[in-house]
Amino acid sequence: MTSPDAHVLVIGECVADIVRTDGAPDVVHPGGSPANLAYGLARLGRSAVLLTELGPDANGRLIRAHLESAGVEVRAAEAARTPSAVVRLDGQGRARYTFDIGWTLPPTDLTTTPAAVHLGSIGAVSEPGAASVLALVERWRGRAQISYDPNVRPALMGERAQAVRRVERCVALSDLVKASDEDLAWLYPGEPAEAVAERWLTLGPTVVAVTLGAEGAFALTSDGGREQAPAVPVAVADTVGAGDSFMAAFLHARADGTDLRGCLTQAVTAAALTVSRPGANPPSAAELTAASARYSEAGAR
């Protein structure tokens, strides 16, 4: 096998998000948590490869063109149809999803070891494709940095206890894990998010980050460290893709050697930019740099 390449390999689903609001026509946005993350990394200047499935249909062509426009290299097995989700927005722009998704990624043999691997959401826990995802992750564990975002979709997770076992298997394979407080509340009802993060650290990761919506985010480390960053106040258009933008910016900053607090600050800023505009529309590197400077100056006043 060749030496590690500089790219980040993202493994998981693409989804056509059909955004539906009362009194307005449907709008289709390219989506899917792993696809959004790959797109976000590419927008920030990272070399990103997405291993996924797409159907031979209009939604598949739309998603491929969208990803490639940012520079993502798309390696897609052919599915019968491209997965889709009807996204309904409430009065605060919060998204609720109804899915039409299958995940059947076949066993895959990639010859180049990436610098980092990201797995998450439906593709990491939905069979039969999840077996192929985990086989690749297990193969590269210890040779590439592994990150994971469960991005819980209750309608697709099945019985809770089984879902927890699948999620915890992915946590144990990972170096860095990010989850939202909503993810953790569904997986572990009634447990404080920080207690769950501490327990996850005992499974193997060195960092667990938790997003808290309007309260910002915190991260814990396996050596006892803790950092927190407040949210950036913005007018919310919708929350689609916010967590994926957070994760992309966090991984980007971490790869640059930024300290943990700096990673969190860049990540919450990227999420704020994303929720300020419709759809999963993460910032470019220039937008993130400019926004970080603005918010830093405002905080210093």
CSV table of C-alpha atoms in Angstrom, one decimal:
chain,number,residue,atom,x,y,z
A,1,MET,CA,0.0,0.0,0.0
A,2,THR,CA,1.2,3.5,-0.8
A,3,SER,CA,2.0,6.1,1.9
A,4,PRO,CA,-0.8,8.3,3.3
A,5,ASP,CA,-2.2,10.9,0.9
A,6,ALA,CA,-3.1,14.4,2.1
A,7,HIS,CA,-6.8,14.0,1.3
A,8,VAL,CA,-9.7,13.4,3.8
A,9,LEU,CA,-11.8,10.5,2.9
A,10,VAL,CA,-15.5,10.9,3.9
A,11,ILE,CA,-17.7,7.9,3.7
A,12,GLY,CA,-21.5,8.1,3.8
A,13,GLU,CA,-24.7,9.0,2.2
A,14,CYS,CA,-25.8,11.8,-0.2
A,15,VAL,CA,-29.4,13.0,0.2
A,16,ALA,CA,-31.5,15.3,-1.9
A,17,ASP,CA,-33.1,17.6,0.7
A,18,ILE,CA,-36.6,18.7,-0.5
A,19,VAL,CA,-37.2,21.7,1.6
A,20,ARG,CA,-40.9,22.3,2.2
A,21,THR,CA,-42.5,25.4,3.8
A,22,ASP,CA,-46.1,26.4,3.9
A,23,GLY,CA,-47.2,28.6,1.1
A,24,ALA,CA,-44.0,28.2,-1.0
A,25,PRO,CA,-42.9,25.8,-3.7
A,26,ASP,CA,-40.5,22.9,-2.8
A,27,VAL,CA,-36.8,23.7,-3.1
A,28,VAL,CA,-34.3,20.8,-3.6
A,29,HIS,CA,-30.9,21.2,-2.0
A,30,PRO,CA,-28.0,18.8,-2.2
A,31,GLY,CA,-27.5,17.2,1.2
A,32,GLY,CA,-26.7,14.3,3.4
A,33,SER,CA,-24.5,14.8,6.4
A,34,PRO,CA,-21.3,13.1,5.1
A,35,ALA,CA,-21.8,14.9,1.7
A,36,ASN,CA,-22.2,18.2,3.4
A,37,LEU,CA,-19.1,17.7,5.4
A,38,ALA,CA,-17.0,16.8,2.3
A,39,TYR,CA,-18.4,19.9,0.6
A,40,GLY,CA,-17.6,22.0,3.6
A,41,LEU,CA,-14.0,20.7,3.8
A,42,ALA,CA,-13.5,21.4,0.1
A,43,ARG,CA,-14.9,25.0,0.5
A,44,LEU,CA,-12.2,25.5,3.2
A,45,GLY,CA,-9.5,24.3,0.9
A,46,ARG,CA,-9.1,20.7,2.0
A,47,SER,CA,-8.7,17.9,-0.4
A,48,ALA,CA,-11.8,15.8,0.1
A,49,VAL,CA,-12.9,12.5,-1.4
A,50,LEU,CA,-16.5,11.3,-0.9
A,51,LEU,CA,-17.2,7.5,-1.1
A,52,THR,CA,-20.9,7.3,-1.5
A,53,GLU,CA,-23.9,6.0,-3.6
A,54,LEU,CA,-25.9,8.0,-6.2
A,55,GLY,CA,-28.7,7.0,-8.4
A,56,PRO,CA,-28.8,7.6,-12.2
A,57,ASP,CA,-31.4,10.4,-11.8
A,58,ALA,CA,-31.8,14.1,-11.7
A,59,ASN,CA,-31.1,14.3,-7.9
A,60,GLY,CA,-27.9,12.3,-8.3
A,61,ARG,CA,-26.7,14.6,-11.1
A,62,LEU,CA,-27.6,17.6,-9.0
A,63,ILE,CA,-25.6,16.4,-6.0
A,64,ARG,CA,-22.6,15.3,-8.0
A,65,ALA,CA,-22.4,18.6,-9.8
A,66,HIS,CA,-22.7,20.5,-6.5
A,67,LEU,CA,-19.9,18.5,-4.8
A,68,GLU,CA,-17.6,18.7,-7.8
A,69,SER,CA,-18.2,22.5,-8.0
A,70,ALA,CA,-16.3,22.8,-4.7
A,71,GLY,CA,-13.6,20.4,-5.7
A,72,VAL,CA,-14.8,17.2,-4.0
A,73,GLU,CA,-13.7,14.0,-5.7
A,74,VAL,CA,-16.9,11.9,-5.8
A,75,ARG,CA,-16.5,8.1,-5.9
A,76,ALA,CA,-20.0,6.8,-6.1
A,77,ALA,CA,-21.4,3.3,-6.4
A,78,GLU,CA,-24.6,3.2,-8.4
A,79,ALA,CA,-27.8,2.9,-6.4
A,80,ALA,CA,-31.3,2.3,-7.7
A,81,ARG,CA,-32.2,5.9,-6.9
A,82,THR,CA,-30.7,8.8,-5.0
A,83,PRO,CA,-31.8,9.0,-1.4
A,84,SER,CA,-34.1,11.9,-0.5
A,85,ALA,CA,-35.6,13.6,2.5
A,86,VAL,CA,-38.5,16.0,2.8
A,87,VAL,CA,-37.3,18.8,5.1
A,88,ARG,CA,-40.0,20.8,7.0
A,89,LEU,CA,-39.0,24.0,8.7
A,90,ASP,CA,-40.7,25.3,11.8
A,91,GLY,CA,-41.1,29.0,12.6
A,92,GLN,CA,-37.5,29.2,14.0
A,93,GLY,CA,-36.0,27.5,10.9
A,94,ARG,CA,-35.4,24.2,12.7
A,95,ALA,CA,-35.5,21.2,10.3
A,96,ARG,CA,-37.6,18.0,10.7
A,97,TYR,CA,-37.0,15.2,8.2
A,98,THR,CA,-39.0,12.5,6.5
A,99,PHE,CA,-36.6,10.1,4.7
A,100,ASP,CA,-36.6,7.8,1.6
A,101,ILE,CA,-33.2,6.3,2.0
A,102,GLY,CA,-31.4,3.0,1.4
A,103,TRP,CA,-27.7,2.4,2.0
A,104,THR,CA,-26.1,-0.6,0.3
A,105,LEU,CA,-22.5,0.5,-0.2
A,106,PRO,CA,-20.7,-2.6,-1.6
A,107,PRO,CA,-17.3,-3.8,-0.2
A,108,THR,CA,-14.7,-1.4,-1.4
A,109,ASP,CA,-10.9,-1.7,-1.8
A,110,LEU,CA,-9.2,1.7,-2.0
A,111,THR,CA,-5.4,1.5,-2.7
A,112,THR,CA,-4.3,4.9,-1.1
A,113,THR,CA,-4.4,5.4,2.6
A,114,PRO,CA,-5.9,8.9,3.4
A,115,ALA,CA,-4.6,11.3,5.9
A,116,ALA,CA,-8.0,11.2,7.7
A,117,VAL,CA,-11.3,9.4,7.5
A,118,HIS,CA,-14.7,10.6,8.5
A,119,LEU,CA,-17.8,8.5,8.9
A,120,GLY,CA,-21.2,9.4,10.2
A,121,SER,CA,-24.9,9.5,10.1
A,122,ILE,CA,-26.9,6.9,8.3
A,123,GLY,CA,-24.0,5.4,6.4
A,124,ALA,CA,-22.2,4.4,9.6
A,125,VAL,CA,-25.1,2.4,11.2
A,126,SER,CA,-27.5,1.4,8.4
A,127,GLU,CA,-27.0,-2.1,6.9
A,128,PRO,CA,-26.0,-3.6,4.6
A,129,GLY,CA,-23.7,-0.6,3.7
A,130,ALA,CA,-22.5,0.0,7.2
A,131,ALA,CA,-20.5,-3.2,7.2
A,132,SER,CA,-18.5,-1.9,4.2
A,133,VAL,CA,-17.9,1.4,6.0
A,134,LEU,CA,-16.7,-0.1,9.2
A,135,ALA,CA,-14.4,-2.6,7.3
A,136,LEU,CA,-12.6,0.4,5.8
A,137,VAL,CA,-12.4,2.3,9.1
A,138,GLU,CA,-11.0,-0.8,10.9
A,139,ARG,CA,-8.5,-1.2,8.1
A,140,TRP,CA,-7.1,2.3,8.5
A,141,ARG,CA,-7.4,2.8,12.2
A,142,GLY,CA,-4.0,3.8,13.6
A,143,ARG,CA,-2.8,4.9,10.2
A,144,ALA,CA,-5.3,7.7,9.5
A,145,GLN,CA,-7.1,10.1,11.9
A,146,ILE,CA,-10.7,8.8,12.3
A,147,SER,CA,-13.6,11.2,13.0
A,148,TYR,CA,-17.3,10.4,13.6
A,149,ASP,CA,-20.5,12.3,13.8
A,150,PRO,CA,-23.6,10.1,14.7
A,151,ASN,CA,-26.0,12.8,13.4
A,152,VAL,CA,-28.9,10.8,14.8
A,153,ARG,CA,-32.0,10.4,12.7
A,154,PRO,CA,-34.4,8.6,15.0
A,155,ALA,CA,-36.7,7.5,12.2
A,156,LEU,CA,-33.9,5.5,10.7
A,157,MET,CA,-32.1,4.3,13.8
A,158,GLY,CA,-34.4,1.4,14.7
A,159,GLU,CA,-34.6,0.2,18.3
A,160,ARG,CA,-32.8,2.5,20.7
A,161,ALA,CA,-30.6,-0.1,22.5
A,162,GLN,CA,-29.4,-1.5,19.2
A,163,ALA,CA,-28.7,2.0,17.9
A,164,VAL,CA,-26.7,2.8,21.0
A,165,ARG,CA,-24.5,-0.3,20.4
A,166,ARG,CA,-23.9,0.7,16.8
A,167,VAL,CA,-23.1,4.3,17.7
A,168,GLU,CA,-20.7,3.2,20.5
A,169,ARG,CA,-18.9,0.9,18.1
A,170,CYS,CA,-18.2,3.8,15.8
A,171,VAL,CA,-17.2,6.0,18.8
A,172,ALA,CA,-14.7,3.3,19.9
A,173,LEU,CA,-13.1,3.3,16.4
A,174,SER,CA,-12.6,7.0,16.3
A,175,ASP,CA,-10.0,9.6,17.4
A,176,LEU,CA,-12.4,12.5,17.4
A,177,VAL,CA,-16.2,12.4,17.9
A,178,LYS,CA,-18.7,15.2,17.5
A,179,ALA,CA,-22.4,15.0,18.5
A,180,SER,CA,-25.2,17.4,19.2
A,181,ASP,CA,-27.0,17.7,22.5
A,182,GLU,CA,-30.1,16.5,20.6
A,183,ASP,CA,-28.2,13.4,19.4
A,184,LEU,CA,-27.2,12.5,23.0
A,185,ALA,CA,-30.7,13.2,24.4
A,186,TRP,CA,-32.2,10.6,22.0
A,187,LEU,CA,-29.4,8.0,22.6
A,188,TYR,CA,-29.3,8.5,26.4
A,189,PRO,CA,-32.5,10.0,27.6
A,190,GLY,CA,-32.1,12.0,30.8
A,191,GLU,CA,-28.3,11.8,30.9
A,192,PRO,CA,-26.4,15.1,31.0
A,193,ALA,CA,-24.5,15.7,27.7
A,194,GLU,CA,-21.2,16.2,29.5
A,195,ALA,CA,-21.5,12.9,31.4
A,196,VAL,CA,-22.1,11.1,28.1
A,197,ALA,CA,-19.0,12.8,26.5
A,198,GLU,CA,-16.9,11.7,29.5
A,199,ARG,CA,-18.1,8.1,29.1
A,200,TRP,CA,-17.4,8.1,25.4
A,201,LEU,CA,-13.8,9.2,26.0
A,202,THR,CA,-13.3,5.9,27.9
A,203,LEU,CA,-14.2,4.0,24.7
A,204,GLY,CA,-11.2,5.3,22.8
A,205,PRO,CA,-11.4,8.9,21.3
A,206,THR,CA,-9.0,11.6,22.4
A,207,VAL,CA,-11.6,14.4,21.8
A,208,VAL,CA,-15.4,14.5,22.1
A,209,ALA,CA,-17.1,17.7,21.1
A,210,VAL,CA,-20.7,18.5,21.8
A,211,THR,CA,-22.8,21.2,20.1
A,212,LEU,CA,-25.4,23.0,22.1
A,213,GLY,CA,-27.3,25.0,19.6
A,214,ALA,CA,-27.7,28.6,20.8
A,215,GLU,CA,-25.4,27.8,23.8
A,216,GLY,CA,-22.4,27.2,21.6
A,217,ALA,CA,-20.3,24.0,22.1
A,218,PHE,CA,-17.8,22.3,24.4
A,219,ALA,CA,-15.1,19.7,24.0
A,220,LEU,CA,-13.5,17.3,26.4
A,221,THR,CA,-10.2,15.5,26.0
A,222,SER,CA,-9.0,12.1,27.2
A,223,ASP,CA,-6.3,13.8,29.3
A,224,GLY,CA,-8.9,15.8,31.3
A,225,GLY,CA,-9.0,19.0,29.2
A,226,ARG,CA,-12.1,21.0,28.7
A,227,GLU,CA,-12.9,24.0,26.4
A,228,GLN,CA,-16.1,25.8,25.6
A,229,ALA,CA,-17.0,28.4,22.9
A,230,PRO,CA,-20.2,30.5,22.9
A,231,ALA,CA,-22.5,30.6,19.9
A,232,VAL,CA,-22.3,33.4,17.4
A,233,PRO,CA,-25.6,35.3,17.4
A,234,VAL,CA,-27.2,35.5,13.9
A,235,ALA,CA,-30.6,35.6,12.3
A,236,VAL,CA,-31.5,32.0,11.5
A,237,ALA,CA,-32.7,31.2,8.0
A,238,ASP,CA,-32.7,27.4,8.8
A,239,THR,CA,-30.5,25.0,10.6
A,240,VAL,CA,-29.9,22.6,7.7
A,241,GLY,CA,-26.2,21.5,7.6
A,242,ALA,CA,-25.1,23.5,10.7
A,243,GLY,CA,-23.6,20.5,12.4
A,244,ASP,CA,-21.8,19.4,9.3
A,245,SER,CA,-20.3,22.9,8.8
A,246,PHE,CA,-19.2,22.8,12.5
A,247,MET,CA,-17.5,19.5,12.0
A,248,ALA,CA,-15.8,20.5,8.7
A,249,ALA,CA,-14.4,23.7,10.3
A,250,PHE,CA,-13.3,21.8,13.4
A,251,LEU,CA,-11.4,19.2,11.4
A,252,HIS,CA,-9.9,21.9,9.1
A,253,ALA,CA,-8.7,23.9,12.1
A,254,ARG,CA,-7.4,20.8,13.9
A,255,ALA,CA,-5.4,19.7,10.8
A,256,ASP,CA,-3.8,23.2,10.8
A,257,GLY,CA,-2.6,22.6,14.4
A,258,THR,CA,-5.1,25.0,16.0
A,259,ASP,CA,-5.6,24.6,19.7
A,260,LEU,CA,-8.8,23.1,21.0
A,261,ARG,CA,-10.5,26.4,21.9
A,262,GLY,CA,-9.6,27.8,18.5
A,263,CYS,CA,-11.1,24.8,16.8
A,264,LEU,CA,-14.3,25.3,18.7
A,265,THR,CA,-14.4,29.0,17.9
A,266,GLN,CA,-13.9,28.4,14.2
A,267,ALA,CA,-16.5,25.7,14.2
A,268,VAL,CA,-19.2,27.7,15.9
A,269,THR,CA,-18.5,30.6,13.5
A,270,ALA,CA,-18.8,28.3,10.5
A,271,ALA,CA,-22.1,26.9,11.9
A,272,ALA,CA,-23.4,30.5,12.4
A,273,LEU,CA,-22.7,31.4,8.8
A,274,THR,CA,-24.4,28.3,7.6
A,275,VAL,CA,-27.6,28.9,9.6
A,276,SER,CA,-27.8,32.5,8.4
A,277,ARG,CA,-28.6,31.3,4.9
A,278,PRO,CA,-30.9,28.7,3.4
A,279,GLY,CA,-29.7,25.1,2.9
A,280,ALA,CA,-26.5,23.3,3.7
A,281,ASN,CA,-24.3,26.2,2.5
A,282,PRO,CA,-21.1,26.2,4.4
A,283,PRO,CA,-18.6,29.1,4.3
A,284,SER,CA,-15.5,29.3,2.1
A,285,ALA,CA,-12.1,29.8,3.8
A,286,ALA,CA,-12.3,33.6,3.0
A,287,GLU,CA,-15.8,33.9,4.5
A,288,LEU,CA,-14.8,32.0,7.6
A,289,THR,CA,-11.6,34.1,8.1
A,290,ALA,CA,-13.6,37.4,7.6
A,291,ALA,CA,-16.3,36.3,10.0
A,292,SER,CA,-13.9,35.2,12.6
A,293,ALA,CA,-12.2,38.6,12.5
A,294,ARG,CA,-15.5,40.4,12.8
A,295,TYR,CA,-16.7,38.4,15.8
A,296,SER,CA,-13.3,38.6,17.4
A,297,GLU,CA,-13.3,42.4,17.1
A,298,ALA,CA,-16.9,42.6,18.4
A,299,GLY,CA,-16.0,40.4,21.4
A,300,ALA,CA,-13.0,42.6,22.3
A,301,ARG,CA,-15.2,45.8,22.5
